[in-house]
Short mmCIF file of N, CA and C in Angstrom, two decimals:
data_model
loop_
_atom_site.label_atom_id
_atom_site.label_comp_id
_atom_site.label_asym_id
_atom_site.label_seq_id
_atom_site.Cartn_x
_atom_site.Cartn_y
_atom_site.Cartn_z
N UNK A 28 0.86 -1.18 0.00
CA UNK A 28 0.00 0.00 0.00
C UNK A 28 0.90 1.24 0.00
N UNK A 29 0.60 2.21 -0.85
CA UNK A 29 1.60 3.64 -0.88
C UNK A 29 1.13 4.09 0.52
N UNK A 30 2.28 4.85 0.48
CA UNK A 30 2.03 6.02 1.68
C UNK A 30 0.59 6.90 1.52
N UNK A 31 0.46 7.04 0.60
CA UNK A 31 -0.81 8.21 0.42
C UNK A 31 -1.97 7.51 0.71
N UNK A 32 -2.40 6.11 -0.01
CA UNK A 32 -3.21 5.35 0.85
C UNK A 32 -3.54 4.94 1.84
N UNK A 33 -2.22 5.00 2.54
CA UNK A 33 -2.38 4.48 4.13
C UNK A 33 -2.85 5.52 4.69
N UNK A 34 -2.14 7.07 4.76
CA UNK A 34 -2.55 8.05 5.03
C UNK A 34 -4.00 8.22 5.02
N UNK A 35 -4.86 8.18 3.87
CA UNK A 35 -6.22 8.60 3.54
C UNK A 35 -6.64 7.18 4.54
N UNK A 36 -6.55 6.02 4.51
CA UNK A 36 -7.08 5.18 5.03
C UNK A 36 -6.95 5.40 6.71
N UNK A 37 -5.52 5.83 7.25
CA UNK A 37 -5.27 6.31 8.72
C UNK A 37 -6.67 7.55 9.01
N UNK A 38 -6.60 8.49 8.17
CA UNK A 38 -7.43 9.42 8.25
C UNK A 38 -8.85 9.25 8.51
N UNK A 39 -9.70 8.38 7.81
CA UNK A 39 -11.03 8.33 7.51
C UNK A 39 -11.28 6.94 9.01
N UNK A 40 -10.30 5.94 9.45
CA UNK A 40 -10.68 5.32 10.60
C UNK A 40 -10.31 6.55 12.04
N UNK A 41 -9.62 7.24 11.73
CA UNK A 41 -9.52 8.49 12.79
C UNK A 41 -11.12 8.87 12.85
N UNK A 42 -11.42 9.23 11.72
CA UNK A 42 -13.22 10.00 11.91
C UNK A 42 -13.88 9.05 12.44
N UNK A 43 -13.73 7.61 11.83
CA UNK A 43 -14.88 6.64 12.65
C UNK A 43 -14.81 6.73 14.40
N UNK A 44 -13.61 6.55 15.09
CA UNK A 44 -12.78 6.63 15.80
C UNK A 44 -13.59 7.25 16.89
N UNK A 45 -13.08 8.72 15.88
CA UNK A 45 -13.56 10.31 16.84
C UNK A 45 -15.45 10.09 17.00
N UNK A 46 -15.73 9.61 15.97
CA UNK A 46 -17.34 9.20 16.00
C UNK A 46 -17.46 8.60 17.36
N UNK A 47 -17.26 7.07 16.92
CA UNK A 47 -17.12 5.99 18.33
C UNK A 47 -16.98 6.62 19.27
N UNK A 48 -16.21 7.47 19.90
CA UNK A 48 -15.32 8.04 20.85
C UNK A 48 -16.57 9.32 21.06
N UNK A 49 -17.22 9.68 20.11
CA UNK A 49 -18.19 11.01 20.54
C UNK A 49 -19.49 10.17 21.21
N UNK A 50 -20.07 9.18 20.72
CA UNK A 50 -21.23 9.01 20.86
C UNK A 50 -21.01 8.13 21.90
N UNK A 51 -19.67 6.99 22.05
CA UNK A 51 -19.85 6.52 23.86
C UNK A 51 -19.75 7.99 24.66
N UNK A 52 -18.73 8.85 24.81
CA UNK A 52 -18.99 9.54 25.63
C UNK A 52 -20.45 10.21 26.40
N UNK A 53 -20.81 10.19 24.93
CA UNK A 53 -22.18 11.60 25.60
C UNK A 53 -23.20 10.19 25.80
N UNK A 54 -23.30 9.11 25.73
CA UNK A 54 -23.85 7.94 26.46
C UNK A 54 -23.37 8.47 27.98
N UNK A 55 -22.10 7.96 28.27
CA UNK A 55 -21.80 8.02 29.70
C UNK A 55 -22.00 9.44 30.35
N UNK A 56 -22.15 10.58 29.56
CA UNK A 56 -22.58 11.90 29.84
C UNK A 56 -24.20 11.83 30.24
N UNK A 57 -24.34 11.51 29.37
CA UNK A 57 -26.34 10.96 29.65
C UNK A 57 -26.66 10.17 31.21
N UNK A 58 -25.50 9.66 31.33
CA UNK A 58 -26.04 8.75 32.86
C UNK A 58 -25.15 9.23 33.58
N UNK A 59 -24.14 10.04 33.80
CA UNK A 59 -23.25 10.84 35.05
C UNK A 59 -23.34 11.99 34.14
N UNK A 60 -22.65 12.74 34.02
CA UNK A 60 -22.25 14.29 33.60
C UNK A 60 -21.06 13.83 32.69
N UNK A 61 -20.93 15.23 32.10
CA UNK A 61 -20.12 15.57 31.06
C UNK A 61 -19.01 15.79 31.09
N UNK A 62 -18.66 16.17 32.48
CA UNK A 62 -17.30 16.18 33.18
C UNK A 62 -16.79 14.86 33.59
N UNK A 63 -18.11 14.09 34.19
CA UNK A 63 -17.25 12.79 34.78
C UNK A 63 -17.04 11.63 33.63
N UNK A 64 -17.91 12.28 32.20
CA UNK A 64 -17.16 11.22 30.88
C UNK A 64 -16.11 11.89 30.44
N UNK A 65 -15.78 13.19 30.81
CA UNK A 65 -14.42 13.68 30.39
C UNK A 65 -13.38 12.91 30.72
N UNK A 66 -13.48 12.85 32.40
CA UNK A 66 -12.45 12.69 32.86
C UNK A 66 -12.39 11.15 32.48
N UNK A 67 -13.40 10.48 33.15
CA UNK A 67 -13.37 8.58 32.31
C UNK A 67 -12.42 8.51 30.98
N UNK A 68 -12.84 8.98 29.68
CA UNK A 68 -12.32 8.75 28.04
C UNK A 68 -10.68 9.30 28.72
N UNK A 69 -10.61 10.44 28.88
CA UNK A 69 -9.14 10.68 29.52
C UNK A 69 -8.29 9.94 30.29
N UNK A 70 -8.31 9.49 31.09
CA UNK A 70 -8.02 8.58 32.26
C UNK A 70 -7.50 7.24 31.77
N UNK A 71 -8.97 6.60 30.80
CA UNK A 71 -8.66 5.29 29.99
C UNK A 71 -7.94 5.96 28.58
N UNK A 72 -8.03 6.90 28.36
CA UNK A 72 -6.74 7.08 26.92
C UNK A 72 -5.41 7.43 27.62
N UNK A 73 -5.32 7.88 29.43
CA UNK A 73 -4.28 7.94 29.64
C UNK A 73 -3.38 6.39 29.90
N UNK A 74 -4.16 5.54 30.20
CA UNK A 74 -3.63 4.36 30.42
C UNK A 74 -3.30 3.53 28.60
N UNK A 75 -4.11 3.87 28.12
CA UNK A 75 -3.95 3.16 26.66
C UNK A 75 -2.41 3.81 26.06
N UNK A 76 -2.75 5.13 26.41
CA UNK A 76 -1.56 5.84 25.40
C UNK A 76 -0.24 5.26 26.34
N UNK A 77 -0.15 4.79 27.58
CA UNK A 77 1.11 4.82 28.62
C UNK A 77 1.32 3.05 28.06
N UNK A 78 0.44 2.61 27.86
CA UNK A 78 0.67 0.93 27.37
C UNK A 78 1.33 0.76 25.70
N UNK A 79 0.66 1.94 24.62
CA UNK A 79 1.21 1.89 23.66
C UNK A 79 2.77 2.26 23.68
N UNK A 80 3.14 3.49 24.75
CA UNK A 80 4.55 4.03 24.97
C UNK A 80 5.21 2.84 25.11
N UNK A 81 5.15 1.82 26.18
CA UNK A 81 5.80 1.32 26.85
C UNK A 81 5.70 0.15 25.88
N UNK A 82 4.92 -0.25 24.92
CA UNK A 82 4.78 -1.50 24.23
C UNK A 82 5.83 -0.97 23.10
N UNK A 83 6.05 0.23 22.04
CA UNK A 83 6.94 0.70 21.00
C UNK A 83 7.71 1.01 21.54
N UNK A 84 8.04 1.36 22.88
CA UNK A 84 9.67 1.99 23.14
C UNK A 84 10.42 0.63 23.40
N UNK A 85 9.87 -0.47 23.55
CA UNK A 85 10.82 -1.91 23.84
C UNK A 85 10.95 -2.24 21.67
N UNK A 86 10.70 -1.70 21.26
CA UNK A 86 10.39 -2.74 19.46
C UNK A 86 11.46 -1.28 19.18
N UNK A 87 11.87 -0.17 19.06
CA UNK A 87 12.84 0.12 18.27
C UNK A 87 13.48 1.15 19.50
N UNK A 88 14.56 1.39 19.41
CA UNK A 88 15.40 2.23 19.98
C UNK A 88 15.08 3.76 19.94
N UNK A 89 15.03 5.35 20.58
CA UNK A 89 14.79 6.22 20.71
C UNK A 89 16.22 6.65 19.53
N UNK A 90 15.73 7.92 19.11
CA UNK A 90 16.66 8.03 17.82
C UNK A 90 17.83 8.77 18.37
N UNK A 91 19.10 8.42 17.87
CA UNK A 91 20.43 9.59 18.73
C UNK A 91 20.77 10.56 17.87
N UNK A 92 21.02 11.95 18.71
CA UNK A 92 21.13 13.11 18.30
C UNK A 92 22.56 13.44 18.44
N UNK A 93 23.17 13.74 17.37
CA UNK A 93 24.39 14.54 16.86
C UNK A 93 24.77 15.09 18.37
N UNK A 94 26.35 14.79 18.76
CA UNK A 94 26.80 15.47 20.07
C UNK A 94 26.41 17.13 19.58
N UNK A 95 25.84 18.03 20.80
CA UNK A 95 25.66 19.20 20.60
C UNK A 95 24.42 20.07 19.99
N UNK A 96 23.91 19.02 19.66
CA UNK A 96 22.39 19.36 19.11
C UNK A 96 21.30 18.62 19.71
N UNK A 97 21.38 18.62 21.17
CA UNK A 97 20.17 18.07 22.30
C UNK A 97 19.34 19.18 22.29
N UNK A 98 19.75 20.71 22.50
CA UNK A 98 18.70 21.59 22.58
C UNK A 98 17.72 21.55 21.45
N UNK A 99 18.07 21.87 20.34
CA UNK A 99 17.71 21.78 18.90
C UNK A 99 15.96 21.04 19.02
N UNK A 100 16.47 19.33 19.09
CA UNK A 100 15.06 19.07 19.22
C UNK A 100 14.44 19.28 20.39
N UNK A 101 14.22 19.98 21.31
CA UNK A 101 13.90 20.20 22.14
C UNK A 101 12.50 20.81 21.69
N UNK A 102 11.22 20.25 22.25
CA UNK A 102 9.70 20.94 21.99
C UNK A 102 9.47 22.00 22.80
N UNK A 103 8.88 22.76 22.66
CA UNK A 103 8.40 24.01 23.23
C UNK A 103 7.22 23.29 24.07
N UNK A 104 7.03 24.16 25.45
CA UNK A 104 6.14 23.41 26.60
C UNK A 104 4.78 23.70 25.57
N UNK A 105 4.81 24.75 25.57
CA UNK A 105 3.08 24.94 25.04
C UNK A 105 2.67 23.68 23.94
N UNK A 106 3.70 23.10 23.32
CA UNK A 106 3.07 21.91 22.24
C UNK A 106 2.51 20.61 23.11
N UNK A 107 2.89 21.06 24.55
CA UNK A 107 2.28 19.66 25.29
C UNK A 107 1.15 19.94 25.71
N UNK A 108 0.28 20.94 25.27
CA UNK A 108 -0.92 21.89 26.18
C UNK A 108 -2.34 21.20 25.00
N UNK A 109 -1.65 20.50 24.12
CA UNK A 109 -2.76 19.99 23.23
C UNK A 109 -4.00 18.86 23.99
N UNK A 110 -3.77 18.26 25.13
CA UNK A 110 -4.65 17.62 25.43
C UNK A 110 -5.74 18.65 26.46
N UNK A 111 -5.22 20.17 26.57
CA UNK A 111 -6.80 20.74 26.85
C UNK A 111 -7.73 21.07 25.75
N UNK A 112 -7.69 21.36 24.87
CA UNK A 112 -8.40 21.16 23.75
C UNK A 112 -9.17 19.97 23.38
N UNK A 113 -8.57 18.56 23.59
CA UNK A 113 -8.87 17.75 23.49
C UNK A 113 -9.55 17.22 24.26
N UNK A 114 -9.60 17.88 25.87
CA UNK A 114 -10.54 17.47 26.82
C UNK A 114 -11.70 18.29 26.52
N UNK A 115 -11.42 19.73 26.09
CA UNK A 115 -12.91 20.42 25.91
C UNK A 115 -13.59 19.69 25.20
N UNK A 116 -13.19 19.63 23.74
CA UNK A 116 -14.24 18.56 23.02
C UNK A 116 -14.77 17.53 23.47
N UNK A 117 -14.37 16.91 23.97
CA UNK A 117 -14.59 15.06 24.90
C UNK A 117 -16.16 16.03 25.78
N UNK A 118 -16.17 16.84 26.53
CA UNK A 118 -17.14 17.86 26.91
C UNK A 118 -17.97 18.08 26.39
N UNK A 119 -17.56 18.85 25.58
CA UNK A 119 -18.73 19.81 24.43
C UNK A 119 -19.39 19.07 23.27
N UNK A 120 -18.70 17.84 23.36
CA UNK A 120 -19.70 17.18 22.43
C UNK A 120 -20.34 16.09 22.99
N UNK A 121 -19.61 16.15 24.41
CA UNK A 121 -21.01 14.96 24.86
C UNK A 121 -22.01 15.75 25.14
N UNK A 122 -21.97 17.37 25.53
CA UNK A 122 -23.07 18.25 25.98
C UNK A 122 -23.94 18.31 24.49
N UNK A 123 -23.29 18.25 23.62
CA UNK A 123 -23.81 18.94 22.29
C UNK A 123 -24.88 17.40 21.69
N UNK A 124 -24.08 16.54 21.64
CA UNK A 124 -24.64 15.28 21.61
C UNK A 124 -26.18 14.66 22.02
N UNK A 125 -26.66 14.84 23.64
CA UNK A 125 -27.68 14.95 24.35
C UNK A 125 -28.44 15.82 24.46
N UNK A 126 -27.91 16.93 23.28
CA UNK A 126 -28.91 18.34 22.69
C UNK A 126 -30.16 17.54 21.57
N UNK A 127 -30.58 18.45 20.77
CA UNK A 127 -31.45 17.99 19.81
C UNK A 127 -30.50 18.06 18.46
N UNK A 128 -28.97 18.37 18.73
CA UNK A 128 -28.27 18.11 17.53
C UNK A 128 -28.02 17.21 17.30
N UNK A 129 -28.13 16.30 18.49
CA UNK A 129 -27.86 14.22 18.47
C UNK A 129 -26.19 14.08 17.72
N UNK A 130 -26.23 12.79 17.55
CA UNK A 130 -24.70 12.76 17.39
C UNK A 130 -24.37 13.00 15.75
N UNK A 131 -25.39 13.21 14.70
CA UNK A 131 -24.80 13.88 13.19
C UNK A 131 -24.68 14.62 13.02
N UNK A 132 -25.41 15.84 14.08
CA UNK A 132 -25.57 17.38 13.67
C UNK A 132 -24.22 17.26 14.57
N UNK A 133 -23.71 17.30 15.88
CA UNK A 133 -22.69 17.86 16.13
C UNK A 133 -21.44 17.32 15.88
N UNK A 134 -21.16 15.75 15.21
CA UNK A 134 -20.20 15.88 14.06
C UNK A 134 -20.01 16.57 12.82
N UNK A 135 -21.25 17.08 12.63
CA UNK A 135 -21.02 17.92 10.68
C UNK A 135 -21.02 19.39 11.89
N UNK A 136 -21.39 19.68 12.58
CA UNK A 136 -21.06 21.10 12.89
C UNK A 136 -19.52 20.74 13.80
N UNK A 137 -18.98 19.87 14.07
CA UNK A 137 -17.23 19.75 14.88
C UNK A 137 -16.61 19.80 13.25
N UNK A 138 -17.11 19.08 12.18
CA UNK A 138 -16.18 18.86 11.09
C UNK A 138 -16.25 20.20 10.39
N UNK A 139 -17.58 20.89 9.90
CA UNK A 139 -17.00 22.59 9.80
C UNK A 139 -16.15 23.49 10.44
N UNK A 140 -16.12 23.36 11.82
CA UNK A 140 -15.46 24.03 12.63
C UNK A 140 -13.93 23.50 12.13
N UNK A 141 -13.52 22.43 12.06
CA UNK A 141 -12.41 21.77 11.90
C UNK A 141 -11.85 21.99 10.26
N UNK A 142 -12.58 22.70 9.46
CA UNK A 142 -12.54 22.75 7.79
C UNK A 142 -12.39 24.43 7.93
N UNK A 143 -13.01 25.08 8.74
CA UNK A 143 -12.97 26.75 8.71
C UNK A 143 -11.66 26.97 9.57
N UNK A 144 -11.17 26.33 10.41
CA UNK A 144 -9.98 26.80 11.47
C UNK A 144 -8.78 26.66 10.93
N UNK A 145 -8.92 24.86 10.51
CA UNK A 145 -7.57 24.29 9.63
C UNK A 145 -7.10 25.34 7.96
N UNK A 146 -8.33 25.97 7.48
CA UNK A 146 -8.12 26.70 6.37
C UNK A 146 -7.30 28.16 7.16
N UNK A 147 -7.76 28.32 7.87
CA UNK A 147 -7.33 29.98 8.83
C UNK A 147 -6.21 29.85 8.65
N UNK A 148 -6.02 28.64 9.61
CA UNK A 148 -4.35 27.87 10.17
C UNK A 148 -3.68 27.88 9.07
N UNK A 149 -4.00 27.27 8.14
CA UNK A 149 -2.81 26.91 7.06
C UNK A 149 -2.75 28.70 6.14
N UNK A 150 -3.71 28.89 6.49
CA UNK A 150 -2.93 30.69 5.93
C UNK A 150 -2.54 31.64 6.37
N UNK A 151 -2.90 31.49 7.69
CA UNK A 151 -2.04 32.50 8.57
C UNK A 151 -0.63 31.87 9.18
N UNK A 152 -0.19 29.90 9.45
CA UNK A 152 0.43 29.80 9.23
C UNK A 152 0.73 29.83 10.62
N UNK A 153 -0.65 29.17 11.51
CA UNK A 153 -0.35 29.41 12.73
C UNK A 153 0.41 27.69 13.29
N UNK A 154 0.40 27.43 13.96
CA UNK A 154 1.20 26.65 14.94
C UNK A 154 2.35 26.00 14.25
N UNK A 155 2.90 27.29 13.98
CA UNK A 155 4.38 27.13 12.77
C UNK A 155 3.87 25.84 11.58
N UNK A 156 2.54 25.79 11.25
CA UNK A 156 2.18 25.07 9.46
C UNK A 156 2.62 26.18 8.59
N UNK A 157 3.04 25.17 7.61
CA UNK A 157 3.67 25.99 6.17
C UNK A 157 2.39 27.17 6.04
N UNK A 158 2.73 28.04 5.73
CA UNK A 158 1.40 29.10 5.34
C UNK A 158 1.32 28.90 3.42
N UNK A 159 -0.05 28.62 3.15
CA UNK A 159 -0.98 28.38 2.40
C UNK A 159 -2.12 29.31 2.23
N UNK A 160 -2.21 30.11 0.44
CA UNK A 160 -2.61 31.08 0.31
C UNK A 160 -4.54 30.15 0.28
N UNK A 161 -5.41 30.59 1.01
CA UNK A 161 -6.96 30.66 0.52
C UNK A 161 -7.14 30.78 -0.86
N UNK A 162 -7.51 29.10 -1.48
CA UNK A 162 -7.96 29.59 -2.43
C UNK A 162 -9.62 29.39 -2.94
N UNK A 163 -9.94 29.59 -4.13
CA UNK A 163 -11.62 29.62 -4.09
C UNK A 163 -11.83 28.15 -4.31
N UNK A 164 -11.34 27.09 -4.56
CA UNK A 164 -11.77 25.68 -3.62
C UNK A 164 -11.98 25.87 -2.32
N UNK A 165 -11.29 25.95 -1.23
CA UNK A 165 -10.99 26.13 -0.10
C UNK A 165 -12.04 26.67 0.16
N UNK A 166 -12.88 27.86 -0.19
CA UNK A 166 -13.76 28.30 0.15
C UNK A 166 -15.23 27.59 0.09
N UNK A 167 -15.39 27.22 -1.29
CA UNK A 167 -16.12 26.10 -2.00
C UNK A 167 -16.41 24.98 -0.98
N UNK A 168 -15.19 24.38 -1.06
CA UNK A 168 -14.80 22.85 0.06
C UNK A 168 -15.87 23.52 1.40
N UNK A 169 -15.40 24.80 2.07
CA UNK A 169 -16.21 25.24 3.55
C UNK A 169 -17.06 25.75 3.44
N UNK A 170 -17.75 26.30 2.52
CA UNK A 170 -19.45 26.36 2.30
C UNK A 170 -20.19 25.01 2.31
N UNK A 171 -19.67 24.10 1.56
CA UNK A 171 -19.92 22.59 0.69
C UNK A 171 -20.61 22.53 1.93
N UNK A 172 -19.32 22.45 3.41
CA UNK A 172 -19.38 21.64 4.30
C UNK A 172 -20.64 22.24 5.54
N UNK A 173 -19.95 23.41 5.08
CA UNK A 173 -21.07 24.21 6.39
C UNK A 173 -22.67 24.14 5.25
N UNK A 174 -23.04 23.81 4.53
CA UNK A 174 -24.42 23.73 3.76
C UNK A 174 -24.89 22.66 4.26
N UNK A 175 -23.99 21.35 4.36
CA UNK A 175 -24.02 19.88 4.74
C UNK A 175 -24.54 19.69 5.98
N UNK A 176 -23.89 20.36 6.66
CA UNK A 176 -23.87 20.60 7.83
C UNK A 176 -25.59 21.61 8.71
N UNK A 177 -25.70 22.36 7.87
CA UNK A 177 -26.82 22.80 8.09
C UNK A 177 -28.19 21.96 7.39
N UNK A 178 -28.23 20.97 6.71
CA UNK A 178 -29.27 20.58 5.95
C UNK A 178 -29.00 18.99 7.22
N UNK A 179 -28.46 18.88 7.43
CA UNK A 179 -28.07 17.83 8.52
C UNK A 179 -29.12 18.03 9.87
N UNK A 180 -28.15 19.19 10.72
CA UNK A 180 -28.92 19.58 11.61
C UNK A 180 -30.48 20.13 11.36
N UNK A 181 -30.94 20.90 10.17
CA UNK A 181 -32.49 21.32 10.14
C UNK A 181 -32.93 20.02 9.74
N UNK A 182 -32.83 19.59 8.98
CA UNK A 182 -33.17 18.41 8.63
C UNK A 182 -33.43 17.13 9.53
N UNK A 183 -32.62 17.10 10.33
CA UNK A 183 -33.15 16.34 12.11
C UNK A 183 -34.23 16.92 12.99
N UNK A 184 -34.48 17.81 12.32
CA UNK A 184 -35.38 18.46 13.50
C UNK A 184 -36.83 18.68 13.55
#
């Protein structure tokens, strides 16, 4: 399989994934709160992700860096700040979920949000991504989605 296939194929079980992952939550939101399925999905992805570490760091060696260039790769703290974002959502869509947007309207309204930000991002060129000029696809592509998205949600209702 090429790289580009695997990629598109990695990609599209990510959405099922994030699906799965939206609609147990706001289940367990439905019978405790929205906070206490936060913290649950968190807790058990903190143990999953500490089992995957510990299962790949024994199968290949950590990579060695040129004497003198330890700072270099060194990450900036704020790139480790990505799992509050990731807890809001785990939140806001189990709240959004147990709304009357149910779980299609507030995936096509998370996947606009995620099609209007990522376009921003890649042209303003924020969290150091290559900057990428807006073009009238791009625009096209986030109407497409936000139309989809709205005939989704009225359309449930």
């Amino acid at each position: 399989m090429t790289g580009r296939a695997l990629d598109w194929l990695l990609a599209l079980a990510g959405g099922v994934l994030l699906t799965l992952m939206t609609q147990s939550n706001a289940v367990l939101a439905h019978h405790t709160d929205a906070l206490y399925a936060s913290w649950a999905a968190h807790g058990l992805g903190a143990v999953v992700a500490l089992l995957l570490v510990l299962t790949l760091s024994r199968r290949r060696p950590a990579p060695r860096q040129p004497a003198g260039t330890q700072d270099e790769g060194r990450t900036p703290l704020w790139y480790r700040l990505g799992g509050i974002p990731g807890a809001l959502v785990v939140v806001l869509s189990a709240v959004a979920v147990n709304s009357e947007l149910a779980l299609a309207g507030t995936i096509a309204l998370m996947l606009t949000g995620q099609v209007v930000f990522g376009t921003v991002a890649d042209h303003l060129g924020l969290l150091h991504t290559p900057r990428r000029r807006v073009t009238g696809t791009d625009l096209a592509v986030a109407g497409s989605v936000l139309a989809g998205s709205v005939l989704i949600v009225l359309g449930g209702a």
